């Protein structure tokens, strides 16, 4: 999973990135502090891996990972080169989803580029810049395809879709609102890598006090939640400042720190949950003496395609999948006992993988 972090300058974007990735991106109280994109890879916390590795005495544990890309704060006119311009937007065209950090706290010591805290105005500013940037991409594509469309039916239909997208964006709507006629059209739209086609997770950045009740008493958070609900996006409440403190702690002290604050989970945990849900992702597990590992796949993925995540030969020569539920396996304490109890299932090519599947793929090439 690859997530792009965007927002206005000084909303806590780079502070959040630093704390999530421990990458120490520069963070300061002035706009355009982030010149080049900052990239950080984070292991997805997963206690299932720890327990499985203990059970199998695994030499190596490999968690699923998330890649974060943090770009410079955007301002009005960014798509036309204002601030440090459109060059940054190209850095997040390849991400799976966008994490839009929105300032939901008052602090006279932290400058707001527009002079006041107003989450909906800020969201609109960023969304318009993404729309303008996408329009530029689409207009170039339309100009490029104009000639070829005269003699090629497929290119002609693609050009029609591009023009429909241009009309949609010009009306102030996002590309994800485009109604594709079929899967082929949807795949073409997705292949354009439009910023406004990407799912959005709003990170409502609040003060420490507002984190205690998950932003329930913060009117700014209420506005963001309502907006997200209307457009089918996700929201999680976070305090970038607190996340920064958590990031500095040793692993064994983090839980205790969260408990002392009365917080159930960290911002990273919330973001991972929101990301997996929004993108429709699950993890299946493989375990053995050499390695215990989590593999991220789309919900609905069938066993051969899941096997292909490990190696293309596994998919090509797929015979069957031997599957046991993680909780059953841990509860019994051994694979042999799970087999004895009849809890190892043999699944074929049509089996749809489930979260908590611990699997051994059988194949022959």
mmCIF file of N, CA, C and O in Angstrom, residues 1 5 10 15 57 67 76 82 106 143 145 155 157 182-183 241 263 265 298 302 350 352 358:
data_model
loop_
_atom_site.group_PDB
_atom_site.id
_atom_site.type_symbol
_atom_site.label_atom_id
_atom_site.label_comp_id
_atom_site.label_asym_id
_atom_site.label_seq_id
_atom_site.Cartn_x
_atom_site.Cartn_y
_atom_site.Cartn_z
ATOM 1 N N UNK A 1 0.854 -1.187 0.000
ATOM 2 C CA UNK A 1 0.000 0.000 0.000
ATOM 3 C C UNK A 1 0.891 1.238 0.000
ATOM 4 O O UNK A 1 1.816 1.347 0.800
ATOM 5 N N UNK A 5 0.864 11.827 1.235
ATOM 6 C CA UNK A 5 0.401 12.770 2.269
ATOM 7 C C UNK A 5 0.390 14.183 1.698
ATOM 8 O O UNK A 5 1.418 14.677 1.231
ATOM 9 N N UNK A 10 1.999 23.956 6.979
ATOM 10 C CA UNK A 10 1.798 24.177 8.420
ATOM 11 C C UNK A 10 0.528 23.551 8.995
ATOM 12 O O UNK A 10 -0.039 24.070 9.955
ATOM 13 N N UNK A 15 5.224 16.764 10.182
ATOM 14 C CA UNK A 15 5.337 16.265 11.557
ATOM 15 C C UNK A 15 4.708 14.878 11.642
ATOM 16 O O UNK A 15 5.267 13.955 12.241
ATOM 17 N N UNK A 57 9.073 -21.046 15.510
ATOM 18 C CA UNK A 57 10.490 -20.722 15.760
ATOM 19 C C UNK A 57 11.134 -20.174 14.476
ATOM 20 O O UNK A 57 12.218 -20.601 14.056
ATOM 21 N N UNK A 67 4.130 2.349 2.153
ATOM 22 C CA UNK A 67 5.072 3.388 1.736
ATOM 23 C C UNK A 67 4.351 4.732 1.797
ATOM 24 O O UNK A 67 3.257 4.890 1.257
ATOM 25 N N UNK A 76 -3.032 27.844 -2.949
ATOM 26 C CA UNK A 76 -3.807 28.230 -4.130
ATOM 27 C C UNK A 76 -2.862 28.533 -5.274
ATOM 28 O O UNK A 76 -1.880 29.256 -5.108
ATOM 29 N N UNK A 82 2.316 28.133 -8.482
ATOM 30 C CA UNK A 82 2.443 28.968 -7.265
ATOM 31 C C UNK A 82 3.124 28.147 -6.174
ATOM 32 O O UNK A 82 3.042 26.930 -6.135
ATOM 33 N N UNK A 106 -6.487 25.233 16.996
ATOM 34 C CA UNK A 106 -6.108 26.653 17.070
ATOM 35 C C UNK A 106 -4.766 26.745 17.776
ATOM 36 O O UNK A 106 -4.551 26.083 18.793
ATOM 37 N N UNK A 143 -5.210 16.148 -26.614
ATOM 38 C CA UNK A 143 -4.479 16.704 -27.766
ATOM 39 C C UNK A 143 -3.648 15.621 -28.452
ATOM 40 O O UNK A 143 -3.592 15.543 -29.681
ATOM 41 N N UNK A 145 -4.240 12.355 -28.480
ATOM 42 C CA UNK A 145 -5.052 11.295 -29.089
ATOM 43 C C UNK A 145 -5.946 11.756 -30.237
ATOM 44 O O UNK A 145 -6.571 10.931 -30.900
ATOM 45 N N UNK A 155 -9.143 4.093 -29.492
ATOM 46 C CA UNK A 155 -8.589 5.402 -29.123
ATOM 47 C C UNK A 155 -9.702 6.457 -29.154
ATOM 48 O O UNK A 155 -9.731 7.363 -28.322
ATOM 49 N N UNK A 157 -12.889 5.970 -28.453
ATOM 50 C CA UNK A 157 -13.685 5.840 -27.218
ATOM 51 C C UNK A 157 -12.904 6.401 -26.029
ATOM 52 O O UNK A 157 -13.469 7.076 -25.159
ATOM 53 N N UNK A 182 -18.365 0.111 -17.863
ATOM 54 C CA UNK A 182 -17.981 -1.280 -17.600
ATOM 55 C C UNK A 182 -16.574 -1.322 -16.993
ATOM 56 O O UNK A 182 -15.945 -0.275 -16.795
ATOM 57 N N UNK A 183 -16.110 -2.532 -16.717
ATOM 58 C CA UNK A 183 -14.793 -2.694 -16.073
ATOM 59 C C UNK A 183 -13.653 -2.180 -16.947
ATOM 60 O O UNK A 183 -12.663 -1.652 -16.449
ATOM 61 N N UNK A 241 1.393 16.084 17.063
ATOM 62 C CA UNK A 241 2.318 16.365 18.163
ATOM 63 C C UNK A 241 2.502 15.134 19.063
ATOM 64 O O UNK A 241 3.614 14.778 19.433
ATOM 65 N N UNK A 263 -5.860 6.723 25.342
ATOM 66 C CA UNK A 263 -6.053 6.531 23.896
ATOM 67 C C UNK A 263 -5.911 5.052 23.572
ATOM 68 O O UNK A 263 -4.967 4.397 24.018
ATOM 69 N N UNK A 265 -5.537 3.517 20.493
ATOM 70 C CA UNK A 265 -4.561 3.138 19.462
ATOM 71 C C UNK A 265 -3.846 4.368 18.914
ATOM 72 O O UNK A 265 -4.344 5.483 18.999
ATOM 73 N N UNK A 298 -6.036 -7.747 -2.317
ATOM 74 C CA UNK A 298 -7.382 -7.159 -2.389
ATOM 75 C C UNK A 298 -8.397 -8.184 -1.891
ATOM 76 O O UNK A 298 -8.259 -9.386 -2.154
ATOM 77 N N UNK A 302 -8.643 -14.630 -5.415
ATOM 78 C CA UNK A 302 -8.724 -16.093 -5.340
ATOM 79 C C UNK A 302 -7.340 -16.689 -5.037
ATOM 80 O O UNK A 302 -6.315 -16.047 -5.231
ATOM 81 N N UNK A 350 -10.972 -21.831 -7.064
ATOM 82 C CA UNK A 350 -12.055 -20.852 -6.907
ATOM 83 C C UNK A 350 -12.167 -20.310 -5.492
ATOM 84 O O UNK A 350 -13.042 -19.492 -5.206
ATOM 85 N N UNK A 352 -11.841 -18.072 -2.408
ATOM 86 C CA UNK A 352 -11.565 -16.644 -2.175
ATOM 87 C C UNK A 352 -10.864 -16.507 -0.824
ATOM 88 O O UNK A 352 -11.395 -16.935 0.212
ATOM 89 N N UNK A 358 -4.000 -18.794 7.286
ATOM 90 C CA UNK A 358 -2.588 -19.203 7.289
ATOM 91 C C UNK A 358 -2.498 -20.302 6.242
ATOM 92 O O UNK A 358 -3.208 -21.304 6.335
#
